[in-house]
mmCIF file of C-alpha atoms and ligand atoms in Angstrom:
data_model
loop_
_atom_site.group_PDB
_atom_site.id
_atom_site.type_symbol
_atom_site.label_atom_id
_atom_site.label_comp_id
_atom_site.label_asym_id
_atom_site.label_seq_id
_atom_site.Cartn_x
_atom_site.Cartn_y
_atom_site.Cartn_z
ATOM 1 C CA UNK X 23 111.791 143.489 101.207
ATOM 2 C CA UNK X 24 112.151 141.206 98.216
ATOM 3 C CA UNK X 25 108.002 140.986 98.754
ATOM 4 C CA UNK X 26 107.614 144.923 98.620
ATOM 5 C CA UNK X 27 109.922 144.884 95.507
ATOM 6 C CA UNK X 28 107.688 142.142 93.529
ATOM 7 C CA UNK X 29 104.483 143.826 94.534
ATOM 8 C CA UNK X 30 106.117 146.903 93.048
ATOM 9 C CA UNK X 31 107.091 145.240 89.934
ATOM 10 C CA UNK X 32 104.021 143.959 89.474
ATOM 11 C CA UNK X 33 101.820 146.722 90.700
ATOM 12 C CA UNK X 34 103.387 149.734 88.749
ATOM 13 C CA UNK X 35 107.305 149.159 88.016
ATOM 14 C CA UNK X 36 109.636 149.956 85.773
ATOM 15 C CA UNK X 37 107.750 148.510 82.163
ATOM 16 C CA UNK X 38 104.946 150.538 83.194
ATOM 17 C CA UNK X 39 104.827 154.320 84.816
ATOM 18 C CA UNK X 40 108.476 154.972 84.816
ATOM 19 C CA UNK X 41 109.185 154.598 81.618
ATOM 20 C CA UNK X 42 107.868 157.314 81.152
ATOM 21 C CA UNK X 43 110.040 158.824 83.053
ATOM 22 C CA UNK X 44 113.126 158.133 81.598
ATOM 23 C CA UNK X 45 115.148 160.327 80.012
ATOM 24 C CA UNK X 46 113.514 163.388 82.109
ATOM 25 C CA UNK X 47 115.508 165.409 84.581
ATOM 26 C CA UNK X 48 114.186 167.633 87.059
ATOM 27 C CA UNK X 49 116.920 169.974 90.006
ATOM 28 C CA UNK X 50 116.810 171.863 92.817
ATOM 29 C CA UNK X 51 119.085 174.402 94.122
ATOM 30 C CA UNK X 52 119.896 173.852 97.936
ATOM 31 C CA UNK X 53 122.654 175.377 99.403
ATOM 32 C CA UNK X 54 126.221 175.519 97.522
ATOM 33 C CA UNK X 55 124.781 173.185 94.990
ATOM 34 C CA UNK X 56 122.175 172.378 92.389
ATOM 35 C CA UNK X 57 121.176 168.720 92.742
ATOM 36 C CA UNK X 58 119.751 167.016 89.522
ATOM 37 C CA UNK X 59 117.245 163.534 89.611
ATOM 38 C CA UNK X 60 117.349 162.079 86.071
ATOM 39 C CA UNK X 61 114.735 159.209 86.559
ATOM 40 C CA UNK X 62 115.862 156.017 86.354
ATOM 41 C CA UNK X 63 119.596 156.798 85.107
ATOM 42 C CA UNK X 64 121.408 159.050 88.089
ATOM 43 C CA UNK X 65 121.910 161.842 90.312
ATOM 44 C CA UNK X 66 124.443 164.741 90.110
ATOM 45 C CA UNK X 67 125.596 167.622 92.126
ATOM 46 C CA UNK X 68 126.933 170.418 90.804
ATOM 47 C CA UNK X 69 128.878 173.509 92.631
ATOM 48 C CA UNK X 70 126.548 176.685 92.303
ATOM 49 C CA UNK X 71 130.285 178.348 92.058
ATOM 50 C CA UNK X 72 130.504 176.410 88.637
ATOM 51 C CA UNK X 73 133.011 173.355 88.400
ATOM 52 C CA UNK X 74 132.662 169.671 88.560
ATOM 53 C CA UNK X 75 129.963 167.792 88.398
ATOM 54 C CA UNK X 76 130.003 165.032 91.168
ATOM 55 C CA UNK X 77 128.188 161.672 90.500
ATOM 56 C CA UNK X 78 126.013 161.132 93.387
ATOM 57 C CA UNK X 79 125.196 157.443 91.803
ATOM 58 C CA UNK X 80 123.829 155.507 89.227
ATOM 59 C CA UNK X 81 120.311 153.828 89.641
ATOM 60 C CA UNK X 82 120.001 150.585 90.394
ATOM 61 C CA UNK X 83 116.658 149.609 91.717
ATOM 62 C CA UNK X 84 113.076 150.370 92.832
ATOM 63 C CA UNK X 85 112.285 149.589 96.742
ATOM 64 C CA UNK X 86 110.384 150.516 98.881
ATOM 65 C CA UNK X 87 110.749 152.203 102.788
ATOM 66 C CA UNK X 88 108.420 153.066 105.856
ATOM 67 C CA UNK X 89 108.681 156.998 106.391
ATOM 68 C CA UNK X 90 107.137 158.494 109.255
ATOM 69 C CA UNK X 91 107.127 162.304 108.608
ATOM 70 C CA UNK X 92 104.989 165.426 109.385
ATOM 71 C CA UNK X 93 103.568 166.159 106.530
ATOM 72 C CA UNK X 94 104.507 170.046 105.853
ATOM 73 C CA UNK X 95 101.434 172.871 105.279
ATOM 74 C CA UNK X 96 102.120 172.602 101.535
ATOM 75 C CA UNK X 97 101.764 169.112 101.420
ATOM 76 C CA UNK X 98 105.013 168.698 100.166
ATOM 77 C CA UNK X 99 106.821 165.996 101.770
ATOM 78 C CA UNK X 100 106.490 162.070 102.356
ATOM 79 C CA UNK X 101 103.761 161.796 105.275
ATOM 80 C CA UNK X 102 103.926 158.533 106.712
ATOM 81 C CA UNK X 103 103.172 154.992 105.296
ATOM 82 C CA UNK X 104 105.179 152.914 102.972
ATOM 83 C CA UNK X 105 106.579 154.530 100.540
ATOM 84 C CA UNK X 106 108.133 153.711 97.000
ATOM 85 C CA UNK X 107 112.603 154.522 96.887
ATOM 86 C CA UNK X 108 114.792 154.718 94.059
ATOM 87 C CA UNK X 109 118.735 153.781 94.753
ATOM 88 C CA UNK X 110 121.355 154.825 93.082
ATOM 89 C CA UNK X 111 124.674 153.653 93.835
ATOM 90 C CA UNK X 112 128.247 153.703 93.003
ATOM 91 C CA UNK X 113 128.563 157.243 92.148
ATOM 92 C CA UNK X 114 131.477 159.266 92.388
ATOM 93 C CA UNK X 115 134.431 158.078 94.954
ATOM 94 C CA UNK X 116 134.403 160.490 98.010
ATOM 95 C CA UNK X 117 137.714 160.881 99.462
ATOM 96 C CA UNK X 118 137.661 158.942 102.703
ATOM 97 C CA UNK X 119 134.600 157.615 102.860
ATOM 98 C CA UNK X 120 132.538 155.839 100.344
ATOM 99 C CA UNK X 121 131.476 155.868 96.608
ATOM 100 C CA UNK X 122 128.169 158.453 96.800
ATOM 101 C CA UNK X 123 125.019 157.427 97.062
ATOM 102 C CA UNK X 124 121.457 158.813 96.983
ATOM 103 C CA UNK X 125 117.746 157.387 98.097
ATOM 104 C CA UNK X 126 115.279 159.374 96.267
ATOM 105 C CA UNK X 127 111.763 158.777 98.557
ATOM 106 C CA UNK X 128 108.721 159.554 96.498
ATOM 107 C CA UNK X 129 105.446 160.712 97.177
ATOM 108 C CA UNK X 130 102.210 161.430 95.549
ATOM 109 C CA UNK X 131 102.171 165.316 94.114
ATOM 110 C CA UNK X 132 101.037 166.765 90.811
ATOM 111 C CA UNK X 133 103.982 167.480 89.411
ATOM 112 C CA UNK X 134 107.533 165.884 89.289
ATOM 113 C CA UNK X 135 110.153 168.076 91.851
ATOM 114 C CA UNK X 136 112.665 167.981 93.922
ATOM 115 C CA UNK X 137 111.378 168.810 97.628
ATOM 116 C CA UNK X 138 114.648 168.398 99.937
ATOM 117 C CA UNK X 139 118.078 167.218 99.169
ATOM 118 C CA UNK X 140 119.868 166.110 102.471
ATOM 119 C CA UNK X 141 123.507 164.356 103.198
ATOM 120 C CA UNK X 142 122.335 162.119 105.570
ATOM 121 C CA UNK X 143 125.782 160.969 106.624
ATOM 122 C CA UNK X 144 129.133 162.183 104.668
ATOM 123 C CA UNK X 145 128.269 161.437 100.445
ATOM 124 C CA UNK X 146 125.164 159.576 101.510
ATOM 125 C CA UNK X 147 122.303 161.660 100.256
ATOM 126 C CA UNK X 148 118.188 161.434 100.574
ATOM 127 C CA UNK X 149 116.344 163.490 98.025
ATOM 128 C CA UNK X 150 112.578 164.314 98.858
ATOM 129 C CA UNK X 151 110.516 164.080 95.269
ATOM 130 C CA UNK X 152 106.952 164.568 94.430
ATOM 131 C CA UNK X 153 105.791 162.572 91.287
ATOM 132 C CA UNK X 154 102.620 161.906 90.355
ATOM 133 C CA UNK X 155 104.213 158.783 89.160
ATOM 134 C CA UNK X 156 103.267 157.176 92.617
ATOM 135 C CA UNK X 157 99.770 158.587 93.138
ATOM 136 C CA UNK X 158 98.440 155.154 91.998
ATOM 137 C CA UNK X 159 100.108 153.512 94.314
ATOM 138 C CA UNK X 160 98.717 152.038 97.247
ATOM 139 C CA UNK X 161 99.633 154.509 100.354
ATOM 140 C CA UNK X 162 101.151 156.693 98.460
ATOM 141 C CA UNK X 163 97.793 159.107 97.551
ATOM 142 C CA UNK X 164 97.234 162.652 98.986
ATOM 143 C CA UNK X 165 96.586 163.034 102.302
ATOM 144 C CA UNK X 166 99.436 160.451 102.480
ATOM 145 C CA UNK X 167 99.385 160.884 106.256
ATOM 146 C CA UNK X 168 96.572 158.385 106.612
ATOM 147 C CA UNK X 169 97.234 155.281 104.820
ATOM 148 C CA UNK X 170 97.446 152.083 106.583
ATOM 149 C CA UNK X 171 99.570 150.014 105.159
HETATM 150 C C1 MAN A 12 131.907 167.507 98.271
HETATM 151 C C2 MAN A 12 130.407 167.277 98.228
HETATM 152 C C3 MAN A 12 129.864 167.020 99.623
HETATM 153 C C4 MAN A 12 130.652 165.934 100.303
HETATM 154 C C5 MAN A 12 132.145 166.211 100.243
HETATM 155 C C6 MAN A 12 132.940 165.050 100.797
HETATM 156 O O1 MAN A 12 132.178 168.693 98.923
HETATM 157 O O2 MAN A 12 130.178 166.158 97.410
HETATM 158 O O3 MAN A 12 128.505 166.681 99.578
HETATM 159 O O4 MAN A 12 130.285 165.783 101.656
HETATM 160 O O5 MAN A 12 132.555 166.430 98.910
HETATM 161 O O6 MAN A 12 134.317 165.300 100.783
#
């Protein structure tokens, strides 16, 4: 991993296309909730019913993760290949279990959004997200389906 994390420091990183970024939110309604990804700083969820916010963590580093996923008609979603993660940790404290946490998987697209929020297990959440942040990135193009890395 720490390989994958160098190569992405030194390939695109932080100093570089997400910069950018920062600052920027973009949300998605799904279900009870409207989830919010503000790039390199955290992700909330907030009750549709109005309410609390919850922390769904802080960021804390770029990574990267091998996906293997049909990629949908529309083209949004992650393919398959090596693709580039955020993490955010630490967020909010959920009650018997632990503090939130959310993996935001990104993908070449022409526009930043939110494609799928899911709670993988209880307060651990994956958030599907086209950027065109990635598109530079090796495996990450369109037509991700077919890279070989
Ligand atoms: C809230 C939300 C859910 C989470 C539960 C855990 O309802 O944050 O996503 O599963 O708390 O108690």
């Amino acid at each position: 991993m720490t390989g994958h994390q160098d190569d992405l420091n030194k390939d695109f990183g932080v100093d570089d296309v997400f910069r950018a970024l920062k600052g920027q939110c973009i949300s998605k309604d799904s279900g009870e909730y409207n989830y919010e990804l503000c790039w390199l700083d955290r992700t909330t969820q907030k009750s549709k019913k109005g309410g609390s916010h919850t922390g769904m963590g802080n960021f804390v580093r770029i990574d990267s993760i091998t996906v293997d996923d049909d990629l949908p008609p529309d083209g949004k979603g992650l393919g398959s290949g090596v693709r580039v993660a955020l993490r955010y940790e630490n967020g909010q404290h959920c009650w018997n279990g632990p503090n939130r946490s959310t993996l935001v998987v990104l993908a070449c697209a022409e526009q930043d959004e939110v494609w799928k929020i899911t709670e993988e297990e209880k307060c651990v959440y994956r958030m599907e997200v086209g950027t065109p942040a990635v598109c530079d990135v090796s495996g990450n193009g369109k037509g991700a389906g077919k890279d070989e890395l």
